[in-house]
Amino acid sequence: MDRVSSFDEPLKKLLGGATAKVMAEHLDLHTVGDLLHHYPRRYEERGKLTALADLPLDEHVTVVAQVADARILTFNNGRGKRLEVTLTDGSGRLQLVFFGHGVHKPHKELLPGRQAMFAGKVSVFNRKMQLAHPTYQLLDASDADEATEAVDAFAGRLLPIYPACKQLDSWRIAKAVDAVLPSAQDAVDPLPASLREGRGFTPLPEALLKVHRPQTKADIEDAKARLKWDEAFVLQVALARRRYADTQLPAAARRPVADGLLDAFDAKLPFTLTEGQEKVSKEIFDDLATEHPMHRLLQGEVGSGKTMVALRAMLAVVDAGGQAAMLAPTEVLAQQHHRSITEMMGELAEGGMLGGSEQGTKVVLLTGSMGTAARRQALLDLVTGEAGIVIGTHALIEDKVQFHDLGLVVVDEQHRFGVEQRDALRSKGKQPPHLLVMTATPIPRTVAMTVFGDLETSVLDQLPAGRSPIASHVVPAKDKPHFLARAWERVREEVENGHQAYVVCPRIGDDAEEAEGKKGKAKKKTAEEDPEKRPPLAVLEIADELRRGALAGLTVEVLHGRMHPDEKDDVMRRFAAGDVDVLVATTVIEVGVNVPNATAMVIMDADRFGVSQLHQLRGRVGRGSAAGLCLLVSEAHEASPARARLSAVAATLDGFELSRIDLEQRREGDVLGQAQSGVRSSLRMLTVIDDEEVIAAAREEAVAIVAADPELEHLPELRTVLAALLDKEREEYLDKG
């Protein structure tokens, strides 16, 4: 069998159809290689042998004891069965319990007088120590030496515990791994020999054996160090090759011209740019001046002035004879960007119009809900080049949309924007346009190096002068209802002082949602029993309650994604104009909505939102000269992880710190853009948050290797492994991501 094919061998050949089917459907494991890379989640030590008198609570123990008695009890009118076994070892007594179908085998084997080893977690039931469903091994009393040996082997071993599913538990996965483990010898080693030896890594076949069947804890550490490095290195080589390929693409250099649109815009700015904005602008202008497409990620805190930096880049491209497109994730945001950019530009945004500036250009909006006439005019302005700047949603990407000469694409909030869409827009230029991706979600450096590894990164971490601090507090609505009453009083006080407020809810609560929820009627009963299970609070219900109760007399309006776009725009305009006191909304306001007079935000069921989402939402207040207030309302229990998350958000305004906390809690599953790519993360061992040094070192090695040998001609093993990791979908994801 050749070296690659044993890893490609379908599991059903080795394990039989039924097991292979469960592995494929529930664990996404199809080949021998997949199963060998399905690493144990942790290792159980069966524990040194413990006397029954000294059992520690909540710990895994192994005991050797004799069965004193065993009896089957029924419950639930005879429908349920429970086997209770009492053990004794001379020092004390212990009860074992087995339920359901699990009672038959032990009932036959654990007969009074039999001696066996038992391993499990100690718990207390009815004030008695017990082990529920322990694993056990019978000891043959006739051969004392053999029994001693068995005890040592059983108690001393490190047991791998695998990520499992309901249909296939960890020990059956372990048996399947035993069947494929000989194939570990055929592993293709991606690391160049010089790198492997230089860093003193265990050979790959040995690392696979050690990770699945470690003899010692040192084996586990050895294996992990090697397998983490492989994952980081292969991914970084893939990204380094993408960046290298991008530098080979042609693009039109776009340099701003003297006394053009950009100079005219800068001259009328009422403030000076922050140092950070100046620095990042220079990085962008340097990129735009080259004949290869820029691929840059601009990350900045909420309100750090990213839009200003992006607009100046767009103006420079228009100066150089090109067009710039800005893509927003929602219509509300596209309209808002259009409003704020035309306001910032003034007469410069009215090129060719009466009263417009000579250096000016047309700034057009293009969204799916525009009227036919307005849309036709916008499309005409794009194809003739009359419009230098277009702002829109993904309606911009439709085939009908033609540009005169697209030079720059700015994508706002990339993580909300499908990679295919970004790619489609790229193909609109005569040559690939320059690309600037903006995100207000601060991303730790390691994530930027993996998720956005094909983009160069610029960071804006200074807030412009005049931004106010935001005070954040957790409101425990269940434990202290008077805190919630006080929260509404605070909102009323803000409004009385001439300000406005947001109230955010996780759900809309309209008919469309209700229809979906009908299926879940049966579940409603448990909602009363368990508040965790009740549906999240809804915009329409909370708005009604507030109008009738705590905020009676104030103008309370709603905003959510199912409203007609004109209606949404109308509400947003009136809120921005100060005609609405309180806006009750879903997270449509999360990104980019800018109303400096809004100073307070109450987030209902705050524990139902993620850390970075809460940080984004909070960034909507404190945008003017008055201080901001953000109240995180939650019914979560004080000791719960959800409350810990809220306390972390309340404790810091530093988005980078919060993004670390967020990552630690979510781990990698959704960080690596599964939502965007539809492809399972290739990282099994590497954790982006903990392995910063590994990732940084792997990136350095990868860059050096790709610079010396872009096609990896001298590294066939690395090429083979890359091809396996970057199956078609993942390659495309990296390509577009």
XYZ file of C-alpha atoms in Angstrom:
737
model
C 0.000 0.000 0.000
C 1.524 3.362 -0.880
C 2.122 5.922 1.840
C -0.706 8.272 1.025
C -3.413 5.773 0.259
C -3.508 4.075 3.663
C -4.586 7.446 5.119
C -7.185 7.782 2.339
C -8.587 4.314 3.034
C -12.355 4.582 3.775
C -13.168 3.667 7.374
C -15.850 1.186 6.399
C -13.196 -1.168 5.020
C -11.604 -1.441 8.461
C -14.438 -0.833 10.896
C -17.539 -2.175 9.186
C -20.410 -0.236 7.682
C -22.465 0.610 10.788
C -19.620 2.196 12.798
C -18.257 3.980 9.709
C -21.720 5.414 8.957
C -22.083 6.869 12.467
C -18.546 8.318 12.273
C -19.275 9.931 8.916
C -22.673 11.344 9.837
C -22.061 12.481 13.393
C -18.323 13.132 13.647
C -17.470 13.968 10.010
C -14.801 11.241 9.962
C -14.540 9.386 6.650
C -11.005 8.042 6.212
C -8.252 6.442 8.280
C -6.453 9.805 8.246
C -9.548 11.586 9.599
C -9.763 9.156 12.515
C -6.032 9.385 13.297
C -6.461 13.165 13.485
C -9.461 12.809 15.810
C -7.401 13.396 18.953
C -8.441 12.644 22.539
C -10.013 15.630 24.254
C -8.374 14.682 27.558
C -6.905 11.707 29.385
C -8.348 10.076 32.401
C -6.032 8.779 35.037
C -7.709 5.834 36.618
C -6.096 7.134 39.719
C -3.910 5.374 42.183
C -5.856 2.726 44.052
C -7.946 4.293 46.757
C -9.238 2.692 49.938
C -13.024 2.915 50.244
C -12.615 4.751 53.546
C -10.653 7.580 51.883
C -12.716 8.314 48.772
C -12.522 11.969 47.693
C -15.757 13.479 46.385
C -16.045 14.481 42.710
C -12.788 12.805 41.721
C -12.054 9.870 39.451
C -10.880 6.931 41.513
C -9.979 3.303 41.042
C -10.788 0.841 43.804
C -10.267 -2.878 44.229
C -13.087 -4.361 46.275
C -15.319 -7.329 46.795
C -19.011 -7.465 45.932
C -21.016 -7.758 49.173
C -24.439 -7.820 47.556
C -26.264 -6.860 44.360
C -29.975 -6.263 43.798
C -32.202 -5.013 40.986
C -34.818 -2.440 41.985
C -37.657 -1.195 39.776
C -39.166 2.259 39.677
C -41.665 4.195 37.540
C -44.297 1.451 38.014
C -41.849 -1.201 36.920
C -40.844 0.576 33.708
C -37.374 1.536 34.983
C -34.666 -0.763 36.374
C -31.766 0.059 38.639
C -28.974 -2.294 39.740
C -27.437 -1.447 43.115
C -24.190 -3.169 44.097
C -22.536 -2.807 47.504
C -18.739 -3.163 47.675
C -16.477 -3.702 50.639
C -12.670 -3.679 50.940
C -12.271 -4.033 54.694
C -11.832 -0.263 55.157
C -15.326 0.811 54.194
C -18.355 0.281 51.966
C -19.343 1.851 48.631
C -22.440 1.667 46.496
C -22.411 1.267 42.692
C -25.451 2.036 40.605
C -26.308 1.050 37.020
C -29.476 2.124 35.153
C -31.623 1.031 32.216
C -30.122 -1.309 29.643
C -26.788 -0.987 31.436
C -27.901 -3.325 34.254
C -27.832 -6.712 32.460
C -24.101 -7.377 32.064
C -23.017 -6.245 35.569
C -25.966 -8.128 37.093
C -24.606 -11.362 35.605
C -20.965 -10.640 36.466
C -20.916 -8.802 39.795
C -21.966 -11.673 42.005
C -21.474 -11.582 45.794
C -17.917 -12.643 46.646
C -16.420 -11.636 43.268
C -13.426 -9.310 43.389
C -12.951 -6.616 40.745
C -11.444 -3.208 40.019
C -13.842 -0.319 39.571
C -13.133 3.140 38.136
C -15.444 6.131 38.100
C -16.309 9.495 39.598
C -17.353 9.624 43.244
C -20.671 11.325 43.958
C -23.097 11.438 46.878
C -26.703 10.232 46.723
C -28.964 10.009 49.775
C -25.937 10.885 51.918
C -24.080 7.789 50.654
C -20.949 7.715 48.515
C -21.581 6.106 45.156
C -20.117 5.460 41.702
C -22.667 5.667 38.867
C -22.002 3.412 35.850
C -18.345 2.729 36.716
C -16.081 0.820 34.342
C -14.816 -2.387 35.932
C -12.579 -5.379 35.364
C -13.063 -8.705 37.144
C -9.998 -10.177 38.868
C -9.254 -13.847 38.834
C -8.774 -14.765 42.485
C -6.935 -18.020 41.580
C -3.775 -16.267 40.352
C -2.597 -13.619 42.823
C 0.363 -12.432 40.643
C -1.814 -12.016 37.607
C -4.346 -10.102 39.659
C -1.641 -7.725 40.950
C -0.389 -7.138 37.410
C -3.916 -6.472 36.168
C -4.462 -4.005 39.008
C -1.278 -2.103 38.102
C -2.101 -2.009 34.384
C -5.681 -0.950 35.024
C -5.024 1.673 37.653
C -1.903 3.195 36.126
C -3.006 3.683 32.528
C -3.833 7.026 30.904
C -7.201 6.512 29.273
C -7.859 8.675 26.206
C -11.295 10.321 26.276
C -12.382 11.165 22.711
C -14.820 13.794 21.462
C -17.822 11.478 21.085
C -21.482 11.594 20.153
C -24.654 9.999 21.497
C -24.452 7.196 18.959
C -20.791 6.365 19.608
C -19.146 6.694 22.996
C -15.488 7.340 23.708
C -14.427 3.759 24.425
C -15.868 2.522 21.101
C -13.982 5.291 19.310
C -10.851 4.152 21.191
C -11.383 0.605 19.872
C -11.761 1.961 16.329
C -8.536 3.962 16.761
C -6.764 0.749 17.841
C -7.822 -0.796 14.524
C -6.334 2.032 12.418
C -3.307 2.861 14.585
C -0.888 0.681 12.549
C -1.499 3.079 9.621
C 0.172 5.864 11.634
C 3.455 4.451 10.278
C 2.383 5.665 6.810
C 1.915 9.294 7.867
C 3.360 11.722 5.316
C 5.528 14.183 7.233
C 4.931 17.763 6.058
C 7.904 19.282 7.887
C 11.139 19.730 5.937
C 13.786 17.554 7.633
C 15.984 20.543 8.513
C 13.098 22.260 10.299
C 12.042 19.089 12.150
C 15.549 18.342 13.362
C 16.330 21.989 14.081
C 13.365 22.235 16.418
C 13.813 18.764 17.898
C 10.351 17.468 17.013
C 9.174 13.878 17.472
C 8.675 12.117 14.088
C 5.029 12.275 12.991
C 4.187 8.506 13.214
C 5.524 8.480 16.763
C 3.557 11.632 17.645
C 0.325 9.980 16.455
C 1.017 6.873 18.546
C 1.843 8.961 21.600
C -1.248 11.161 21.340
C -3.610 8.169 21.102
C -1.859 5.701 23.428
C 0.437 7.625 25.775
C 2.435 5.729 28.361
C 3.262 8.875 30.328
C 2.204 12.497 30.566
C 5.480 13.458 28.850
C 4.307 11.447 25.804
C 1.195 13.600 25.588
C 3.204 16.842 25.775
C 5.628 15.599 23.101
C 2.850 14.622 20.746
C 0.910 17.830 21.265
C 3.934 20.032 20.603
C 4.541 18.263 17.304
C 0.902 18.099 16.129
C 0.215 21.737 17.017
C 3.234 22.819 15.053
C 2.105 20.835 11.986
C -1.311 22.485 12.004
C 0.076 25.985 12.417
C 2.793 25.447 9.835
C 0.630 23.911 7.089
C -1.988 26.642 7.476
C 0.655 29.384 7.438
C 2.272 27.900 4.316
C -1.136 27.975 2.605
C -1.598 31.620 3.609
C 1.970 32.583 2.647
C 1.364 31.070 -0.792
C -1.864 33.086 -1.120
C -0.041 36.307 -0.247
C 2.753 35.415 -2.653
C 0.237 34.718 -5.443
C -1.448 38.065 -4.745
C 1.846 39.897 -5.183
C 2.036 38.349 -8.666
C -1.366 39.762 -9.736
C -1.435 43.003 -11.741
C -3.322 46.063 -10.475
C -3.430 49.698 -11.514
C -1.387 51.870 -9.151
C -3.639 54.632 -7.768
C -1.778 57.687 -6.509
C -3.581 60.821 -5.288
C -2.952 63.908 -7.439
C -1.905 67.271 -6.032
C -4.748 69.794 -5.551
C -7.311 67.093 -6.304
C -10.344 65.794 -4.476
C -8.389 64.484 -1.459
C -6.558 67.765 -0.874
C -9.826 69.696 -1.203
C -11.467 67.339 1.317
C -8.577 67.560 3.805
C -8.592 71.356 3.561
C -12.200 71.540 4.751
C -11.907 69.021 7.611
C -12.916 70.751 10.879
C -10.422 68.650 12.897
C -7.014 67.116 12.524
C -6.597 63.381 12.028
C -5.309 61.353 14.982
C -1.755 60.030 14.815
C -3.197 56.556 14.309
C -5.318 57.701 11.364
C -2.276 59.367 9.776
C -0.154 56.238 10.207
C -2.781 53.841 8.853
C -3.574 56.192 5.920
C 0.096 56.148 4.967
C 0.131 52.314 4.985
C -2.935 52.302 2.733
C -1.621 54.961 0.329
C 1.681 53.080 0.026
C -0.268 49.929 -0.910
C -2.457 51.784 -3.409
C 0.640 53.151 -5.143
C 1.909 49.669 -6.063
C 1.023 47.667 -9.158
C -0.254 44.709 -7.113
C -3.648 44.664 -5.444
C -3.707 45.848 -1.843
C -5.195 43.298 0.568
C -5.441 45.065 3.898
C -7.477 44.502 7.046
C -8.234 47.690 8.961
C -9.313 46.883 12.485
C -10.275 49.619 14.838
C -12.263 50.055 17.978
C -15.846 51.176 17.661
C -15.663 54.894 16.844
C -11.922 55.058 16.143
C -12.512 56.785 12.810
C -12.192 53.893 10.341
C -14.791 55.400 7.993
C -12.731 58.579 7.716
C -9.604 56.580 6.806
C -11.551 54.532 4.247
C -13.135 57.629 2.721
C -9.744 59.302 2.230
C -8.502 56.159 0.463
C -11.594 56.221 -1.781
C -11.005 59.881 -2.622
C -7.363 59.167 -3.526
C -8.532 56.460 -5.967
C -11.087 58.812 -7.546
C -8.289 61.405 -7.908
C -6.310 58.779 -9.815
C -9.155 58.259 -12.275
C -10.707 55.140 -10.691
C -13.916 54.352 -8.854
C -14.382 53.117 -5.288
C -17.135 50.890 -3.904
C -18.064 50.490 -0.267
C -19.971 47.376 0.748
C -22.089 47.386 3.915
C -23.751 44.333 5.500
C -27.241 45.874 5.825
C -29.353 48.499 4.054
C -29.643 50.557 7.262
C -25.861 50.742 7.385
C -25.423 51.417 3.657
C -27.881 54.324 3.918
C -26.120 55.620 6.983
C -22.663 55.431 5.341
C -24.104 57.246 2.322
C -25.568 59.945 4.562
C -22.434 60.460 6.638
C -20.060 60.387 3.634
C -22.115 62.918 1.642
C -22.302 65.111 4.770
C -18.529 64.877 5.329
C -17.833 65.699 1.667
C -20.398 68.490 1.320
C -20.280 70.081 -2.142
C -17.447 67.683 -3.092
C -20.099 64.937 -3.246
C -22.063 66.810 -5.882
C -19.728 66.538 -8.867
C -21.457 67.611 -12.093
C -24.419 69.055 -10.181
C -25.429 72.662 -9.782
C -23.552 74.101 -6.819
C -21.192 71.119 -6.787
C -17.437 71.573 -6.594
C -15.285 71.325 -9.732
C -13.068 68.710 -8.090
C -16.161 66.852 -6.834
C -17.568 63.509 -7.832
C -20.952 61.857 -7.573
C -21.581 59.627 -4.548
C -24.377 57.148 -5.282
C -26.287 54.675 -3.136
C -27.284 51.283 -4.537
C -29.482 48.924 -2.498
C -31.948 46.169 -3.326
C -35.013 48.132 -2.244
C -34.436 51.276 -4.342
C -37.106 52.393 -6.772
C -36.573 51.467 -10.445
C -35.839 54.995 -11.666
C -33.298 55.778 -8.925
C -31.666 52.412 -9.498
C -31.440 52.898 -13.258
C -29.794 56.310 -12.748
C -27.299 54.892 -10.229
C -26.337 52.057 -12.614
C -25.865 54.592 -15.427
C -23.654 56.807 -13.228
C -21.466 53.773 -12.446
C -21.004 52.547 -16.000
C -20.194 56.019 -17.355
C -17.811 56.782 -14.498
C -19.889 59.824 -13.499
C -20.084 58.389 -9.964
C -16.647 58.053 -8.377
C -17.998 56.509 -5.176
C -20.784 53.967 -4.729
C -22.082 52.708 -1.416
C -24.344 49.706 -1.220
C -25.239 46.279 0.044
C -24.496 43.118 -1.895
C -26.901 44.422 -4.535
C -23.624 45.933 -5.805
C -22.419 42.524 -6.852
C -25.265 41.572 -9.142
C -24.324 40.857 -12.732
C -26.183 43.935 -13.971
C -23.863 46.280 -12.080
C -21.042 47.457 -14.373
C -18.264 49.876 -13.399
C -16.337 52.235 -15.616
C -13.042 51.496 -13.794
C -13.306 49.937 -10.325
C -10.087 50.665 -8.420
C -10.874 50.052 -4.743
C -13.363 47.928 -2.809
C -13.953 48.706 0.864
C -15.802 45.959 2.756
C -17.328 47.001 6.065
C -17.621 44.365 8.814
C -16.147 41.546 6.763
C -17.236 38.789 9.133
C -20.857 39.501 8.177
C -20.138 39.311 4.509
C -19.986 36.044 2.585
C -16.635 35.324 0.989
C -18.231 34.491 -2.356
C -19.752 37.975 -2.459
C -16.418 39.629 -1.827
C -14.908 37.569 -4.593
C -17.650 38.443 -7.054
C -17.033 42.135 -6.478
C -13.332 41.648 -7.093
C -14.089 40.426 -10.588
C -15.834 43.721 -11.455
C -12.596 45.580 -12.185
C -10.620 45.527 -15.454
C -7.794 44.288 -13.255
C -8.252 43.075 -9.665
C -9.168 46.161 -7.592
C -7.399 47.053 -4.353
C -9.212 45.678 -1.302
C -9.639 47.215 2.151
C -11.561 45.197 4.748
C -12.775 47.061 7.841
C -13.840 45.470 11.093
C -14.805 47.017 14.411
C -14.368 43.673 16.131
C -10.872 43.819 17.564
C -9.073 40.619 16.656
C -6.179 39.229 18.691
C -2.967 39.101 16.692
C -2.941 35.318 16.385
C -6.455 35.212 14.988
C -5.557 37.910 12.504
C -2.589 35.709 11.500
C -4.816 32.676 10.929
C -8.314 33.813 9.973
C -7.163 36.856 8.019
C -3.716 35.517 7.255
C -3.891 36.560 3.612
C -4.420 40.213 4.568
C -1.874 42.714 5.853
C -3.186 44.259 9.079
C -3.522 47.878 10.189
C -4.835 48.727 13.657
C -6.513 51.953 14.811
C -6.443 51.840 18.586
C -6.801 55.525 19.453
C -10.201 57.113 19.892
C -10.623 60.544 18.284
C -10.776 63.509 20.664
C -14.235 64.248 22.024
C -15.398 60.652 22.559
C -16.863 60.104 25.999
C -16.366 57.273 28.456
C -19.138 54.668 28.804
C -20.123 53.319 32.216
C -21.355 49.707 32.066
C -23.274 47.803 34.741
C -24.878 44.367 35.041
C -28.539 44.516 36.159
C -29.520 41.180 37.804
C -33.256 41.399 37.003
C -34.191 38.161 38.741
C -32.283 38.512 42.024
C -32.884 42.255 42.326
C -36.009 43.414 40.426
C -35.673 46.926 41.909
C -32.413 47.281 39.936
C -34.417 46.930 36.710
C -36.930 49.536 37.884
C -33.972 51.866 38.577
C -32.599 51.151 35.065
C -35.814 52.513 33.494
C -35.640 55.555 35.807
C -32.102 56.189 34.510
C -33.387 56.052 30.923
C -36.094 58.573 31.794
C -33.470 60.857 33.423
C -31.300 60.744 30.269
C -34.317 61.727 28.142
C -35.242 64.531 30.572
C -31.682 65.835 30.138
C -32.276 66.095 26.395
C -30.689 62.768 25.381
C -31.980 59.541 23.814
C -31.720 55.837 24.541
C -31.620 52.417 22.891
C -33.244 49.276 24.262
C -31.942 46.113 22.575
C -33.743 42.733 22.547
C -32.622 39.393 21.063
C -35.899 38.707 19.234
C -38.468 40.583 17.111
C -41.634 38.818 18.346
C -43.707 39.156 15.163
C -46.037 36.734 13.372
C -43.316 35.204 11.210
C -41.386 34.263 14.344
C -44.529 33.055 16.081
C -45.286 30.700 13.184
C -41.804 29.198 13.505
C -42.296 28.997 17.247
C -45.609 27.097 16.967
C -43.624 23.920 16.353
C -41.984 24.488 19.712
C -45.303 24.818 21.613
C -44.679 21.621 23.531
C -41.490 23.098 24.890
C -43.290 26.102 26.378
C -44.236 24.183 29.508
C -40.618 23.814 30.504
C -40.127 27.561 30.054
C -42.124 28.283 33.198
C -40.246 25.617 35.102
C -36.856 26.800 33.866
C -36.292 30.489 33.027
C -33.213 29.494 30.998
C -35.596 27.801 28.580
C -38.038 30.687 28.102
C -37.916 32.392 24.699
C -35.676 35.479 24.566
C -37.364 38.842 25.149
C -38.839 40.421 22.029
C -38.741 43.972 20.632
C -42.491 44.303 20.005
C -43.484 43.025 23.463
C -40.910 45.097 25.377
C -41.816 48.262 23.391
C -45.510 47.778 24.317
C -44.676 47.194 27.981
C -42.467 50.288 28.128
C -45.053 52.523 26.408
C -47.692 51.383 28.890
C -45.472 51.272 31.968
C -41.976 52.406 32.897
C -41.521 54.843 29.961
C -45.124 56.008 29.502
C -45.273 59.477 27.990
C -41.990 59.130 26.056
C -41.797 58.549 22.294
C -40.888 54.866 21.973
C -40.334 53.434 18.464
C -39.179 50.036 17.178
C -36.566 49.016 14.600
C -35.931 45.469 13.345
C -34.866 43.554 10.260
C -38.336 42.549 9.049
C -39.544 46.146 8.600
C -39.788 47.612 5.103
C -36.524 49.424 4.255
C -38.293 52.798 3.854
C -39.882 52.331 7.258
C -36.503 51.464 8.797
C -34.879 54.484 7.203
C -37.700 56.730 8.382
C -37.359 55.538 12.015
C -33.562 55.934 11.871
C -33.863 59.464 10.428
C -36.341 60.521 13.117
C -34.178 59.001 15.844
C -31.090 60.770 14.434
C -33.074 64.028 14.311
C -34.033 63.663 17.984
C -37.787 63.135 17.379
C -37.726 59.678 19.009
C -36.766 59.360 22.699
C -36.251 55.598 22.931
C -35.526 53.148 20.131
C -36.346 49.501 20.928
C -34.375 47.438 18.407
C -32.780 44.137 17.532
C -29.082 43.992 16.734
C -29.685 45.821 13.420
C -28.208 48.761 15.304
C -25.097 46.794 16.233
C -22.877 48.007 13.439
C -22.142 51.580 12.516
C -25.329 53.388 13.603
C -24.203 56.837 14.679
C -26.437 59.079 16.812
C -24.203 61.190 19.090
C -27.181 62.325 21.193
C -28.003 58.743 22.252
C -26.349 58.283 25.636
C -28.040 55.267 27.251
C -28.456 51.657 26.180
C -30.346 48.903 27.976
C -29.618 45.398 26.634
C -32.348 42.925 27.613
C -31.384 39.257 28.080
C -27.794 40.409 27.639
C -26.525 36.889 28.405
C -28.022 35.750 25.074
C -25.445 37.833 23.160
C -21.761 37.133 22.585
C -19.004 39.239 24.140
C -17.958 40.994 20.932
C -21.599 41.645 20.045
C -22.207 43.323 23.408
C -19.088 45.421 22.865
C -20.334 46.432 19.406
C -23.756 47.352 20.746
C -22.302 49.374 23.602
C -20.249 51.340 21.061
C -23.476 52.987 19.864
C -23.578 55.233 22.969
C -21.044 57.763 24.245
C -20.439 58.969 20.685
C -20.922 62.627 21.567
C -19.692 64.894 24.336
C -21.997 63.428 27.027
C -20.978 60.300 28.946
C -22.529 56.993 27.889
C -24.352 54.436 30.017
C -24.798 50.756 29.141
C -26.968 48.488 31.310
C -26.718 44.724 30.772
C -29.976 43.178 32.009
C -29.868 39.455 32.756
C -31.743 36.756 34.641
C -28.707 34.466 34.565
C -27.609 32.992 37.884
C -24.823 34.901 39.627
C -22.382 31.962 39.496
C -23.068 31.088 35.833
C -20.549 31.480 32.981
C -23.075 33.812 31.302
C -22.881 36.233 34.232
C -19.082 35.985 34.295
C -19.111 37.017 30.622
C -21.325 40.028 31.341
C -19.135 41.101 34.259
C -16.106 40.940 31.947
C -17.844 43.215 29.433
C -18.872 45.634 32.189
C -15.316 45.697 33.559
C -13.439 46.906 30.450
C -13.923 49.035 27.347
C -10.835 47.519 25.722
C -12.083 45.568 22.718
C -8.831 43.651 22.319
C -9.027 42.425 25.906
C -12.676 41.415 25.369
C -11.884 39.607 22.147
C -9.395 37.475 24.075
C -12.034 36.654 26.689
C -14.525 35.900 23.926
C -12.094 33.548 22.223
C -11.235 31.759 25.440
C -14.905 31.091 26.000
C -15.917 30.101 22.495
C -12.622 28.391 21.639
C -11.945 28.010 17.964
C -15.032 26.416 16.460
C -16.588 29.503 15.004
C -13.514 31.708 15.045
C -12.093 30.104 11.949
C -15.012 31.296 9.954
C -17.001 28.103 9.641
C -20.028 30.302 9.214
C -18.340 31.966 6.258
C -16.730 28.985 4.673
C -19.076 26.127 5.410
C -15.899 24.122 5.904
C -14.930 22.407 9.126
C -11.995 23.997 10.876
C -8.772 22.151 10.126
C -7.455 22.869 13.609
C -7.774 19.949 16.003
C -4.883 20.500 18.384
C -3.891 24.133 17.927
C -5.803 26.718 19.933
C -5.524 30.132 18.374
C -5.748 31.863 21.724
C -3.120 29.869 23.649
C -0.551 29.092 20.980
C 0.486 32.551 19.894
C 4.210 31.708 19.882
C 3.693 28.558 17.811
C 1.650 30.468 15.227
C 4.113 33.374 15.018
C 7.096 31.024 14.647
C 5.289 28.875 12.071
C 4.424 31.979 10.083
C 8.062 33.057 9.970
C 9.220 29.623 8.789
C 6.390 29.461 6.227
C 7.222 32.868 4.755
C 10.892 31.915 4.375
C 10.052 28.578 2.731
C 7.540 30.071 0.268
C 9.893 32.926 -0.646
C 12.618 30.381 -1.499
C 10.347 27.868 -3.259
C 6.853 29.263 -4.075
C 5.708 26.065 -5.804
C 7.219 23.824 -3.076
C 8.942 21.849 -5.819
C 11.608 20.592 -3.410
C 9.102 19.691 -0.691
C 6.774 17.059 -2.187
C 5.570 15.827 1.243
C 4.501 19.327 2.239
C 2.686 19.661 -1.099
C 0.843 16.369 -0.473
C -0.272 17.388 3.018
C -1.336 20.834 1.810
C -3.461 19.245 -0.882
C -5.134 17.020 1.706
C -5.770 19.833 4.182
C -6.834 22.378 1.629
C -9.401 20.325 -0.105
C -11.148 22.327 -2.781
C -13.567 24.113 -0.469
C -10.997 25.197 2.060
C -8.625 26.393 -0.670
C -11.451 28.529 -2.047
C -12.254 29.810 1.420
C -8.690 30.963 1.973
C -8.674 32.372 -1.523
C -11.685 34.531 -0.825
C -11.361 34.884 2.932
